[in-house]
């Protein structure tokens, strides 16, 4: 019923910027809260950022606060993650997720739908 597709990842150097996009299709009429998570090789999936349906409320992990901005354009059914001052530690597969709980959840289990992920690699 709901499909999320991420894009925008790639290979960049330390200090570069990227903007990830997540397009939502299917039940786009639903008022999903959206989140971004990431998972590096050998590590558990971790929360990055979340945003309310209208975009008025956001939440960020301490590791990216000040460097990343989550936003959304509901007219385009798209959520974004702008990442600046990228570090090698940001290297991971980034996943877009949607939840029906209508809260800025930081736990993966709070989200109902997930994309396939987009790879972000930051070299030194």
mmCIF file with all atom_site columns, C-alpha atoms in Angstrom:
data_model
loop_
_atom_site.group_PDB
_atom_site.id
_atom_site.type_symbol
_atom_site.label_atom_id
_atom_site.label_alt_id
_atom_site.label_comp_id
_atom_site.label_asym_id
_atom_site.label_entity_id
_atom_site.label_seq_id
_atom_site.pdbx_PDB_ins_code
_atom_site.Cartn_x
_atom_site.Cartn_y
_atom_site.Cartn_z
_atom_site.occupancy
_atom_site.B_iso_or_equiv
_atom_site.pdbx_formal_charge
_atom_site.auth_seq_id
_atom_site.auth_comp_id
_atom_site.auth_asym_id
_atom_site.auth_atom_id
_atom_site.pdbx_PDB_model_num
ATOM 1   C CA . UNK A 1 1   ? 0.000  0.000  0.000  1.00 0.00 ? 1   UNK A CA 1
ATOM 2   C CA . UNK A 1 2   ? 2.895  2.349  0.729  1.00 0.00 ? 2   UNK A CA 1
ATOM 3   C CA . UNK A 1 3   ? 6.227  2.519  -1.037 1.00 0.00 ? 3   UNK A CA 1
ATOM 4   C CA . UNK A 1 4   ? 9.208  4.671  -0.104 1.00 0.00 ? 4   UNK A CA 1
ATOM 5   C CA . UNK A 1 5   ? 12.120 5.190  -2.478 1.00 0.00 ? 5   UNK A CA 1
ATOM 6   C CA . UNK A 1 6   ? 15.294 6.963  -1.406 1.00 0.00 ? 6   UNK A CA 1
ATOM 7   C CA . UNK A 1 7   ? 17.759 8.682  -3.700 1.00 0.00 ? 7   UNK A CA 1
ATOM 8   C CA . UNK A 1 8   ? 20.588 11.167 -3.589 1.00 0.00 ? 8   UNK A CA 1
ATOM 9   C CA . UNK A 1 9   ? 23.301 9.079  -2.005 1.00 0.00 ? 9   UNK A CA 1
ATOM 10  C CA . UNK A 1 10  ? 26.758 8.780  -3.429 1.00 0.00 ? 10  UNK A CA 1
ATOM 11  C CA . UNK A 1 11  ? 30.474 9.045  -2.853 1.00 0.00 ? 11  UNK A CA 1
ATOM 12  C CA . UNK A 1 12  ? 31.634 12.363 -1.454 1.00 0.00 ? 12  UNK A CA 1
ATOM 13  C CA . UNK A 1 13  ? 34.605 13.745 0.408  1.00 0.00 ? 13  UNK A CA 1
ATOM 14  C CA . UNK A 1 14  ? 34.838 14.971 3.957  1.00 0.00 ? 14  UNK A CA 1
ATOM 15  C CA . UNK A 1 15  ? 33.196 18.368 4.252  1.00 0.00 ? 15  UNK A CA 1
ATOM 16  C CA . UNK A 1 16  ? 30.926 17.916 1.249  1.00 0.00 ? 16  UNK A CA 1
ATOM 17  C CA . UNK A 1 17  ? 27.151 18.108 1.261  1.00 0.00 ? 17  UNK A CA 1
ATOM 18  C CA . UNK A 1 18  ? 24.384 15.837 0.053  1.00 0.00 ? 18  UNK A CA 1
ATOM 19  C CA . UNK A 1 19  ? 20.636 16.059 -0.096 1.00 0.00 ? 19  UNK A CA 1
ATOM 20  C CA . UNK A 1 20  ? 18.793 12.790 0.191  1.00 0.00 ? 20  UNK A CA 1
ATOM 21  C CA . UNK A 1 21  ? 15.250 12.468 -1.084 1.00 0.00 ? 21  UNK A CA 1
ATOM 22  C CA . UNK A 1 22  ? 12.487 10.027 -0.263 1.00 0.00 ? 22  UNK A CA 1
ATOM 23  C CA . UNK A 1 23  ? 9.440  9.792  -2.491 1.00 0.00 ? 23  UNK A CA 1
ATOM 24  C CA . UNK A 1 24  ? 6.324  8.272  -0.997 1.00 0.00 ? 24  UNK A CA 1
ATOM 25  C CA . UNK A 1 25  ? 3.744  6.537  -3.152 1.00 0.00 ? 25  UNK A CA 1
ATOM 26  C CA . UNK A 1 26  ? 0.576  4.636  -2.419 1.00 0.00 ? 26  UNK A CA 1
ATOM 27  C CA . UNK A 1 27  ? -1.462 5.947  0.489  1.00 0.00 ? 27  UNK A CA 1
ATOM 28  C CA . UNK A 1 28  ? -0.091 9.439  0.150  1.00 0.00 ? 28  UNK A CA 1
ATOM 29  C CA . UNK A 1 29  ? -3.244 10.828 1.706  1.00 0.00 ? 29  UNK A CA 1
ATOM 30  C CA . UNK A 1 30  ? -2.141 9.504  5.084  1.00 0.00 ? 30  UNK A CA 1
ATOM 31  C CA . UNK A 1 31  ? -0.604 11.947 7.533  1.00 0.00 ? 31  UNK A CA 1
ATOM 32  C CA . UNK A 1 32  ? 2.642  10.124 8.098  1.00 0.00 ? 32  UNK A CA 1
ATOM 33  C CA . UNK A 1 33  ? 5.381  11.385 10.307 1.00 0.00 ? 33  UNK A CA 1
ATOM 34  C CA . UNK A 1 34  ? 8.674  10.661 8.575  1.00 0.00 ? 34  UNK A CA 1
ATOM 35  C CA . UNK A 1 35  ? 12.093 9.652  9.743  1.00 0.00 ? 35  UNK A CA 1
ATOM 36  C CA . UNK A 1 36  ? 15.590 8.989  8.485  1.00 0.00 ? 36  UNK A CA 1
ATOM 37  C CA . UNK A 1 37  ? 17.725 6.182  9.841  1.00 0.00 ? 37  UNK A CA 1
ATOM 38  C CA . UNK A 1 38  ? 21.131 4.893  8.862  1.00 0.00 ? 38  UNK A CA 1
ATOM 39  C CA . UNK A 1 39  ? 23.083 1.703  9.230  1.00 0.00 ? 39  UNK A CA 1
ATOM 40  C CA . UNK A 1 40  ? 26.814 1.277  8.804  1.00 0.00 ? 40  UNK A CA 1
ATOM 41  C CA . UNK A 1 41  ? 28.448 -2.114 8.190  1.00 0.00 ? 41  UNK A CA 1
ATOM 42  C CA . UNK A 1 42  ? 28.646 -4.102 11.394 1.00 0.00 ? 42  UNK A CA 1
ATOM 43  C CA . UNK A 1 43  ? 26.570 -1.590 13.327 1.00 0.00 ? 43  UNK A CA 1
ATOM 44  C CA . UNK A 1 44  ? 22.960 -1.374 14.358 1.00 0.00 ? 44  UNK A CA 1
ATOM 45  C CA . UNK A 1 45  ? 20.513 0.889  12.639 1.00 0.00 ? 45  UNK A CA 1
ATOM 46  C CA . UNK A 1 46  ? 20.431 4.309  14.261 1.00 0.00 ? 46  UNK A CA 1
ATOM 47  C CA . UNK A 1 47  ? 18.083 7.242  14.239 1.00 0.00 ? 47  UNK A CA 1
ATOM 48  C CA . UNK A 1 48  ? 19.083 10.327 12.288 1.00 0.00 ? 48  UNK A CA 1
ATOM 49  C CA . UNK A 1 49  ? 16.124 12.690 12.072 1.00 0.00 ? 49  UNK A CA 1
ATOM 50  C CA . UNK A 1 50  ? 12.337 12.860 12.131 1.00 0.00 ? 50  UNK A CA 1
ATOM 51  C CA . UNK A 1 51  ? 9.703  15.326 11.015 1.00 0.00 ? 51  UNK A CA 1
ATOM 52  C CA . UNK A 1 52  ? 6.009  15.830 11.669 1.00 0.00 ? 52  UNK A CA 1
ATOM 53  C CA . UNK A 1 53  ? 3.401  15.741 8.939  1.00 0.00 ? 53  UNK A CA 1
ATOM 54  C CA . UNK A 1 54  ? 3.264  19.502 8.477  1.00 0.00 ? 54  UNK A CA 1
ATOM 55  C CA . UNK A 1 55  ? 6.973  19.855 9.015  1.00 0.00 ? 55  UNK A CA 1
ATOM 56  C CA . UNK A 1 56  ? 6.604  22.123 12.014 1.00 0.00 ? 56  UNK A CA 1
ATOM 57  C CA . UNK A 1 57  ? 8.357  19.773 14.408 1.00 0.00 ? 57  UNK A CA 1
ATOM 58  C CA . UNK A 1 58  ? 11.676 18.022 13.910 1.00 0.00 ? 58  UNK A CA 1
ATOM 59  C CA . UNK A 1 59  ? 14.064 15.898 15.891 1.00 0.00 ? 59  UNK A CA 1
ATOM 60  C CA . UNK A 1 60  ? 17.727 15.080 15.323 1.00 0.00 ? 60  UNK A CA 1
ATOM 61  C CA . UNK A 1 61  ? 20.285 12.685 16.646 1.00 0.00 ? 61  UNK A CA 1
ATOM 62  C CA . UNK A 1 62  ? 23.100 14.379 18.533 1.00 0.00 ? 62  UNK A CA 1
ATOM 63  C CA . UNK A 1 63  ? 25.583 13.032 16.017 1.00 0.00 ? 63  UNK A CA 1
ATOM 64  C CA . UNK A 1 64  ? 24.074 15.067 13.172 1.00 0.00 ? 64  UNK A CA 1
ATOM 65  C CA . UNK A 1 65  ? 22.509 18.016 14.961 1.00 0.00 ? 65  UNK A CA 1
ATOM 66  C CA . UNK A 1 66  ? 23.725 21.246 13.438 1.00 0.00 ? 66  UNK A CA 1
ATOM 67  C CA . UNK A 1 67  ? 24.863 19.542 10.255 1.00 0.00 ? 67  UNK A CA 1
ATOM 68  C CA . UNK A 1 68  ? 21.637 18.041 8.961  1.00 0.00 ? 68  UNK A CA 1
ATOM 69  C CA . UNK A 1 69  ? 18.203 19.397 8.188  1.00 0.00 ? 69  UNK A CA 1
ATOM 70  C CA . UNK A 1 70  ? 15.115 17.318 7.565  1.00 0.00 ? 70  UNK A CA 1
ATOM 71  C CA . UNK A 1 71  ? 12.294 18.840 5.553  1.00 0.00 ? 71  UNK A CA 1
ATOM 72  C CA . UNK A 1 72  ? 9.346  17.773 3.458  1.00 0.00 ? 72  UNK A CA 1
ATOM 73  C CA . UNK A 1 73  ? 7.190  18.874 0.579  1.00 0.00 ? 73  UNK A CA 1
ATOM 74  C CA . UNK A 1 74  ? 3.849  17.159 0.877  1.00 0.00 ? 74  UNK A CA 1
ATOM 75  C CA . UNK A 1 75  ? 2.722  18.468 -2.508 1.00 0.00 ? 75  UNK A CA 1
ATOM 76  C CA . UNK A 1 76  ? 5.524  16.369 -3.989 1.00 0.00 ? 76  UNK A CA 1
ATOM 77  C CA . UNK A 1 77  ? 5.141  13.520 -1.501 1.00 0.00 ? 77  UNK A CA 1
ATOM 78  C CA . UNK A 1 78  ? 8.795  13.902 -0.696 1.00 0.00 ? 78  UNK A CA 1
ATOM 79  C CA . UNK A 1 79  ? 10.911 14.177 2.430  1.00 0.00 ? 79  UNK A CA 1
ATOM 80  C CA . UNK A 1 80  ? 14.488 15.423 2.345  1.00 0.00 ? 80  UNK A CA 1
ATOM 81  C CA . UNK A 1 81  ? 17.602 15.142 4.426  1.00 0.00 ? 81  UNK A CA 1
ATOM 82  C CA . UNK A 1 82  ? 20.143 17.862 3.773  1.00 0.00 ? 82  UNK A CA 1
ATOM 83  C CA . UNK A 1 83  ? 23.535 16.844 5.103  1.00 0.00 ? 83  UNK A CA 1
ATOM 84  C CA . UNK A 1 84  ? 26.416 19.276 5.362  1.00 0.00 ? 84  UNK A CA 1
ATOM 85  C CA . UNK A 1 85  ? 29.971 19.002 6.622  1.00 0.00 ? 85  UNK A CA 1
ATOM 86  C CA . UNK A 1 86  ? 29.925 15.287 6.043  1.00 0.00 ? 86  UNK A CA 1
ATOM 87  C CA . UNK A 1 87  ? 32.347 13.079 7.916  1.00 0.00 ? 87  UNK A CA 1
ATOM 88  C CA . UNK A 1 88  ? 33.572 9.534  7.279  1.00 0.00 ? 88  UNK A CA 1
ATOM 89  C CA . UNK A 1 89  ? 31.495 8.529  10.298 1.00 0.00 ? 89  UNK A CA 1
ATOM 90  C CA . UNK A 1 90  ? 28.390 9.431  8.287  1.00 0.00 ? 90  UNK A CA 1
ATOM 91  C CA . UNK A 1 91  ? 29.089 6.585  5.872  1.00 0.00 ? 91  UNK A CA 1
ATOM 92  C CA . UNK A 1 92  ? 26.091 4.270  5.925  1.00 0.00 ? 92  UNK A CA 1
ATOM 93  C CA . UNK A 1 93  ? 23.002 3.157  4.107  1.00 0.00 ? 93  UNK A CA 1
ATOM 94  C CA . UNK A 1 94  ? 20.330 5.743  4.773  1.00 0.00 ? 94  UNK A CA 1
ATOM 95  C CA . UNK A 1 95  ? 16.733 4.628  5.092  1.00 0.00 ? 95  UNK A CA 1
ATOM 96  C CA . UNK A 1 96  ? 13.557 6.620  4.883  1.00 0.00 ? 96  UNK A CA 1
ATOM 97  C CA . UNK A 1 97  ? 10.675 5.516  7.088  1.00 0.00 ? 97  UNK A CA 1
ATOM 98  C CA . UNK A 1 98  ? 7.069  6.461  7.764  1.00 0.00 ? 98  UNK A CA 1
ATOM 99  C CA . UNK A 1 99  ? 5.053  5.985  10.905 1.00 0.00 ? 99  UNK A CA 1
ATOM 100 C CA . UNK A 1 100 ? 1.349  6.052  11.605 1.00 0.00 ? 100 UNK A CA 1
ATOM 101 C CA . UNK A 1 101 ? 1.770  6.875  15.299 1.00 0.00 ? 101 UNK A CA 1
ATOM 102 C CA . UNK A 1 102 ? 2.075  10.560 14.487 1.00 0.00 ? 102 UNK A CA 1
ATOM 103 C CA . UNK A 1 103 ? 5.057  11.169 16.719 1.00 0.00 ? 103 UNK A CA 1
ATOM 104 C CA . UNK A 1 104 ? 8.735  11.957 16.292 1.00 0.00 ? 104 UNK A CA 1
ATOM 105 C CA . UNK A 1 105 ? 9.862  8.461  17.087 1.00 0.00 ? 105 UNK A CA 1
ATOM 106 C CA . UNK A 1 106 ? 13.539 7.651  17.458 1.00 0.00 ? 106 UNK A CA 1
ATOM 107 C CA . UNK A 1 107 ? 13.108 3.887  17.550 1.00 0.00 ? 107 UNK A CA 1
ATOM 108 C CA . UNK A 1 108 ? 12.900 1.894  14.353 1.00 0.00 ? 108 UNK A CA 1
ATOM 109 C CA . UNK A 1 109 ? 10.046 -0.166 15.717 1.00 0.00 ? 109 UNK A CA 1
ATOM 110 C CA . UNK A 1 110 ? 7.903  2.963  15.800 1.00 0.00 ? 110 UNK A CA 1
ATOM 111 C CA . UNK A 1 111 ? 7.892  3.138  12.004 1.00 0.00 ? 111 UNK A CA 1
ATOM 112 C CA . UNK A 1 112 ? 5.624  1.112  9.775  1.00 0.00 ? 112 UNK A CA 1
ATOM 113 C CA . UNK A 1 113 ? 7.047  1.529  6.285  1.00 0.00 ? 113 UNK A CA 1
ATOM 114 C CA . UNK A 1 114 ? 10.627 1.554  5.065  1.00 0.00 ? 114 UNK A CA 1
ATOM 115 C CA . UNK A 1 115 ? 12.485 2.262  1.874  1.00 0.00 ? 115 UNK A CA 1
ATOM 116 C CA . UNK A 1 116 ? 15.288 0.178  0.419  1.00 0.00 ? 116 UNK A CA 1
ATOM 117 C CA . UNK A 1 117 ? 17.969 2.658  1.363  1.00 0.00 ? 117 UNK A CA 1
ATOM 118 C CA . UNK A 1 118 ? 20.533 4.787  -0.411 1.00 0.00 ? 118 UNK A CA 1
ATOM 119 C CA . UNK A 1 119 ? 24.272 4.487  0.133  1.00 0.00 ? 119 UNK A CA 1
ATOM 120 C CA . UNK A 1 120 ? 26.251 7.439  1.417  1.00 0.00 ? 120 UNK A CA 1
ATOM 121 C CA . UNK A 1 121 ? 30.015 7.080  1.450  1.00 0.00 ? 121 UNK A CA 1
ATOM 122 C CA . UNK A 1 122 ? 32.239 9.825  2.804  1.00 0.00 ? 122 UNK A CA 1
ATOM 123 C CA . UNK A 1 123 ? 35.940 9.504  2.102  1.00 0.00 ? 123 UNK A CA 1
ATOM 124 C CA . UNK A 1 124 ? 38.735 11.251 3.970  1.00 0.00 ? 124 UNK A CA 1
#
